[in-house]
Amino acid sequence: MEAAAARPQRQLVRLRGRSYVAFVFVPTVPIVDWLQEIDATIARSPGFFVGRPVVVDLSSVDLSQSGITHLLASLQERNIRVLGIEGVEEARLTAAMPPLLSGGRSCAIEQSAPKKPAAKIDLKPTSLLLEHPVRSGQTVIFPEGDVTILGSVGSGAEVVAGGSIHIYGALRGRAMAGVNGHSSARIYCQKIEAELLAIDGFYQTADDIDAALRGKPAQAWLQGNTMRITALN
């Protein structure tokens, strides 16, 4: 009885789910040229990848185990920490490499043939309204539609939307619109001082924004594969 009483109680492991918006790198050959594009991005915005989850999708290349090792080492030299790998056979990975991931949900959607609308009940909202500022370090993610903010977005903050983003104040952080493949999404703000703007995967950093627009109302949209940022009249 005493031995049973002295036996420690088993502690349950407490698990919590948490989702992140990760950058997915899709290397292309020649790898040297692809790495030069990464270097150009870092040169324009040194903190672009700092603290960001990164997944490497190897489905577009055929790399040997040594080739994957060299690629990961090249990314680490650029202070890019890889969270996981996908699009490759597990046999090509070693125990020292990031784990093989599966089940990730892509941000791109395929266009399908139009269908007759069916009656639905309890539709999800297609817009999100925030009546307060988004402060530094905060992240707002709403992949279902537009995001409207009746305030400013602080430096280091991030707003991610499946549709357009409307900011009735200063935009000093990051705004990423059209993340579900919505290339016609736009970004509007009353005062542009953004660290980064992105629409459907195409982006511009602070250094790319015309200095004449800074501190003024502006809008951003895609014209083909080029992001345009102009004054908002």
Short mmCIF file of C-alpha atoms in Angstrom, two decimals:
data_model
loop_
_atom_site.label_atom_id
_atom_site.label_comp_id
_atom_site.label_asym_id
_atom_site.label_seq_id
_atom_site.Cartn_x
_atom_site.Cartn_y
_atom_site.Cartn_z
CA MET A 1 0.00 0.00 0.00
CA GLU A 2 2.84 2.38 0.87
CA ALA A 3 4.59 1.62 -2.45
CA ALA A 4 1.40 2.32 -4.36
CA ALA A 5 0.90 5.57 -2.49
CA ALA A 6 4.46 6.69 -3.26
CA ARG A 7 4.12 6.05 -6.98
CA PRO A 8 4.11 9.41 -8.79
CA GLN A 9 1.03 10.31 -10.75
CA ARG A 10 1.37 10.35 -14.50
CA GLN A 11 1.34 13.84 -15.95
CA LEU A 12 -0.60 14.36 -19.15
CA VAL A 13 1.19 16.08 -22.01
CA ARG A 14 -0.52 19.34 -22.89
CA LEU A 15 -0.69 19.95 -26.63
CA ARG A 16 -1.76 23.12 -28.36
CA GLY A 17 -2.42 23.75 -32.03
CA ARG A 18 -1.07 26.85 -33.69
CA SER A 19 -0.96 27.84 -37.35
CA TYR A 20 1.59 29.99 -39.12
CA VAL A 21 1.78 31.57 -42.56
CA ALA A 22 4.97 30.08 -43.97
CA PHE A 23 7.01 31.13 -46.96
CA VAL A 24 7.26 28.22 -49.40
CA PHE A 25 10.46 28.23 -51.44
CA VAL A 26 10.23 26.41 -54.78
CA PRO A 27 13.82 26.14 -56.10
CA THR A 28 14.40 25.99 -59.84
CA VAL A 29 17.45 25.06 -61.87
CA PRO A 30 20.05 26.33 -62.12
CA ILE A 31 20.10 26.58 -58.33
CA VAL A 32 22.86 29.22 -58.46
CA ASP A 33 20.59 31.62 -60.37
CA TRP A 34 17.71 30.90 -57.99
CA LEU A 35 19.93 31.70 -54.99
CA GLN A 36 20.91 34.97 -56.66
CA GLU A 37 17.23 35.95 -56.70
CA ILE A 38 17.07 35.22 -52.96
CA ASP A 39 20.16 37.37 -52.47
CA ALA A 40 18.54 40.24 -54.38
CA THR A 41 15.48 40.07 -52.12
CA ILE A 42 17.64 40.11 -48.99
CA ALA A 43 19.67 43.04 -50.36
CA ARG A 44 16.48 45.09 -50.82
CA SER A 45 15.05 44.12 -47.43
CA PRO A 46 17.60 42.54 -45.03
CA GLY A 47 14.97 41.50 -42.48
CA PHE A 48 12.53 40.02 -44.98
CA PHE A 49 12.96 36.38 -43.91
CA VAL A 50 13.99 36.95 -40.28
CA GLY A 51 11.86 34.90 -37.88
CA ARG A 52 9.70 33.52 -40.68
CA PRO A 53 8.80 29.84 -41.05
CA VAL A 54 10.19 28.56 -44.37
CA VAL A 55 9.26 25.34 -46.18
CA VAL A 56 11.27 24.13 -49.18
CA ASP A 57 9.23 22.47 -51.94
CA LEU A 58 11.54 20.27 -54.05
CA SER A 59 8.88 19.03 -56.46
CA SER A 60 10.25 21.16 -59.32
CA VAL A 61 13.83 19.88 -59.11
CA ASP A 62 15.53 16.49 -59.00
CA LEU A 63 18.24 16.82 -56.34
CA SER A 64 20.34 14.06 -54.85
CA GLN A 65 20.83 13.80 -51.12
CA SER A 66 24.10 15.73 -51.38
CA GLY A 67 22.37 18.34 -53.53
CA ILE A 68 19.66 18.84 -50.90
CA THR A 69 22.33 19.13 -48.21
CA HIS A 70 24.14 21.81 -50.22
CA LEU A 71 20.90 23.72 -50.83
CA LEU A 72 19.97 23.73 -47.13
CA ALA A 73 23.50 24.85 -46.21
CA SER A 74 23.26 27.69 -48.75
CA LEU A 75 19.99 28.88 -47.20
CA GLN A 76 21.42 28.65 -43.69
CA GLU A 77 24.36 30.82 -44.78
CA ARG A 78 21.74 33.46 -45.61
CA ASN A 79 20.17 33.10 -42.12
CA ILE A 80 17.13 31.36 -43.59
CA ARG A 81 16.02 28.58 -41.26
CA VAL A 82 14.02 25.83 -42.97
CA LEU A 83 11.09 24.45 -40.97
CA GLY A 84 10.42 21.46 -43.24
CA ILE A 85 10.73 19.93 -46.69
CA GLU A 86 8.08 18.67 -49.10
CA GLY A 87 7.86 17.32 -52.61
CA VAL A 88 10.67 14.75 -52.27
CA GLU A 89 11.05 11.08 -51.34
CA GLU A 90 11.82 10.54 -47.68
CA ALA A 91 14.73 8.25 -48.64
CA ARG A 92 16.65 11.29 -49.93
CA LEU A 93 16.56 13.00 -46.54
CA THR A 94 18.87 12.41 -43.61
CA ALA A 95 18.17 12.61 -39.89
CA ALA A 96 20.05 15.91 -39.75
CA MET A 97 17.71 17.55 -42.27
CA PRO A 98 14.38 19.25 -41.50
CA PRO A 99 11.44 16.81 -41.45
CA LEU A 100 9.35 15.82 -44.43
CA LEU A 101 6.02 17.65 -44.24
CA SER A 102 2.65 16.73 -45.69
CA GLY A 103 -0.88 18.05 -45.53
CA GLY A 104 -0.01 21.70 -46.06
CA ARG A 105 -2.77 23.81 -47.57
CA SER A 106 -1.67 25.77 -50.61
CA CYS A 107 -2.63 29.43 -50.90
CA ALA A 108 -3.37 29.05 -54.60
CA ILE A 109 -6.72 27.81 -55.86
CA GLU A 110 -7.57 26.29 -59.22
CA GLN A 111 -10.15 27.85 -61.50
CA SER A 112 -13.06 25.53 -62.20
CA ALA A 113 -15.96 25.68 -64.60
CA PRO A 114 -18.81 27.91 -63.38
CA LYS A 115 -21.66 26.13 -61.67
CA LYS A 116 -25.16 27.18 -60.78
CA PRO A 117 -25.22 28.62 -57.28
CA ALA A 118 -26.87 26.39 -54.74
CA ALA A 119 -28.82 27.59 -51.75
CA LYS A 120 -26.60 27.81 -48.69
CA ILE A 121 -27.19 28.47 -45.05
CA ASP A 122 -24.80 30.05 -42.55
CA LEU A 123 -22.39 31.39 -45.14
CA LYS A 124 -18.96 32.41 -43.88
CA PRO A 125 -18.36 36.16 -43.77
CA THR A 126 -16.47 37.50 -46.77
CA SER A 127 -15.05 40.50 -44.92
CA LEU A 128 -13.46 41.30 -41.59
CA LEU A 129 -13.79 44.70 -39.91
CA LEU A 130 -11.36 45.76 -37.18
CA GLU A 131 -12.24 48.94 -35.30
CA HIS A 132 -8.85 49.22 -33.61
CA PRO A 133 -5.23 49.58 -34.81
CA VAL A 134 -3.02 46.56 -35.46
CA ARG A 135 -0.04 47.12 -33.19
CA SER A 136 3.59 46.18 -33.70
CA GLY A 137 4.12 42.40 -33.47
CA GLN A 138 0.44 41.54 -34.08
CA THR A 139 -0.76 39.47 -37.06
CA VAL A 140 -4.22 39.47 -38.62
CA ILE A 141 -5.03 36.56 -40.95
CA PHE A 142 -8.35 36.35 -42.81
CA PRO A 143 -8.07 34.11 -45.91
CA GLU A 144 -11.85 34.14 -46.54
CA GLY A 145 -12.07 37.68 -47.92
CA ASP A 146 -11.39 41.38 -47.46
CA VAL A 147 -9.95 43.02 -44.35
CA THR A 148 -10.87 46.58 -43.34
CA ILE A 149 -9.01 48.32 -40.52
CA LEU A 150 -10.33 51.57 -39.02
CA GLY A 151 -6.90 52.55 -37.77
CA SER A 152 -3.23 52.13 -38.50
CA VAL A 153 -0.98 49.08 -38.92
CA GLY A 154 2.17 49.47 -36.86
CA SER A 155 5.73 48.68 -37.85
CA GLY A 156 6.37 44.94 -37.47
CA ALA A 157 2.64 44.13 -37.69
CA GLU A 158 1.18 42.03 -40.50
CA VAL A 159 -2.20 41.82 -42.24
CA VAL A 160 -2.95 38.81 -44.47
CA ALA A 161 -6.17 38.64 -46.50
CA GLY A 162 -7.67 36.40 -49.15
CA GLY A 163 -9.17 39.49 -50.77
CA SER A 164 -8.37 43.20 -50.64
CA ILE A 165 -7.02 45.17 -47.67
CA HIS A 166 -8.43 48.57 -46.70
CA ILE A 167 -6.54 50.58 -44.06
CA TYR A 168 -8.07 53.87 -42.89
CA GLY A 169 -4.82 55.01 -41.33
CA ALA A 170 -1.07 54.59 -41.74
CA LEU A 171 0.36 51.33 -43.08
CA ARG A 172 3.79 50.89 -41.53
CA GLY A 173 3.96 47.07 -41.37
CA ARG A 174 3.27 44.35 -43.94
CA ALA A 175 0.11 43.88 -46.00
CA MET A 176 -0.39 40.69 -48.03
CA ALA A 177 -3.59 40.59 -50.10
CA GLY A 178 -5.01 37.98 -52.48
CA VAL A 179 -3.25 35.08 -50.75
CA ASN A 180 -5.80 32.59 -52.15
CA GLY A 181 -4.83 33.37 -55.74
CA HIS A 182 -7.02 36.48 -55.98
CA SER A 183 -4.88 38.49 -58.41
CA SER A 184 -7.44 41.31 -58.70
CA ALA A 185 -7.17 42.11 -54.97
CA ARG A 186 -5.92 45.56 -54.01
CA ILE A 187 -4.35 47.28 -51.03
CA TYR A 188 -5.57 50.72 -49.97
CA CYS A 189 -4.19 52.92 -47.20
CA GLN A 190 -4.43 56.55 -46.13
CA LYS A 191 -0.72 56.83 -45.39
CA ILE A 192 1.79 54.50 -47.02
CA GLU A 193 4.94 53.76 -45.03
CA ALA A 194 4.85 50.00 -45.60
CA GLU A 195 7.65 47.54 -44.94
CA LEU A 196 6.21 45.19 -47.57
CA LEU A 197 3.24 44.97 -49.91
CA ALA A 198 2.22 41.70 -51.58
CA ILE A 199 -0.64 40.64 -53.85
CA ASP A 200 -1.04 37.03 -54.99
CA GLY A 201 2.62 36.32 -54.22
CA PHE A 202 4.06 39.36 -56.03
CA TYR A 203 5.61 41.83 -53.64
CA GLN A 204 7.47 45.09 -53.22
CA THR A 205 9.54 46.09 -50.21
CA ALA A 206 9.99 49.52 -48.67
CA ASP A 207 12.94 50.29 -50.95
CA ASP A 208 10.81 49.64 -54.04
CA ILE A 209 8.11 52.17 -53.13
CA ASP A 210 8.42 55.59 -54.75
CA ALA A 211 9.66 58.09 -52.17
CA ALA A 212 7.20 60.66 -53.52
CA LEU A 213 4.31 58.47 -52.33
CA ARG A 214 5.51 58.03 -48.75
CA GLY A 215 3.19 59.41 -46.13
CA LYS A 216 0.38 59.87 -48.67
CA PRO A 217 -2.80 57.96 -49.56
CA ALA A 218 -1.98 55.15 -51.98
CA GLN A 219 -3.25 51.97 -53.57
CA ALA A 220 -1.49 48.89 -54.91
CA TRP A 221 -2.67 46.41 -57.53
CA LEU A 222 -1.31 43.93 -60.06
CA GLN A 223 -0.82 44.76 -63.72
CA GLY A 224 0.10 41.41 -65.19
CA ASN A 225 3.04 40.20 -63.10
CA THR A 226 4.01 43.70 -61.98
CA MET A 227 2.79 45.46 -58.86
CA ARG A 228 1.73 49.07 -59.37
CA ILE A 229 1.59 51.55 -56.49
CA THR A 230 -0.01 54.91 -57.17
CA ALA A 231 -1.51 57.84 -55.30
CA LEU A 232 -5.08 57.38 -54.08
CA ASN A 233 -7.15 60.35 -55.24
#
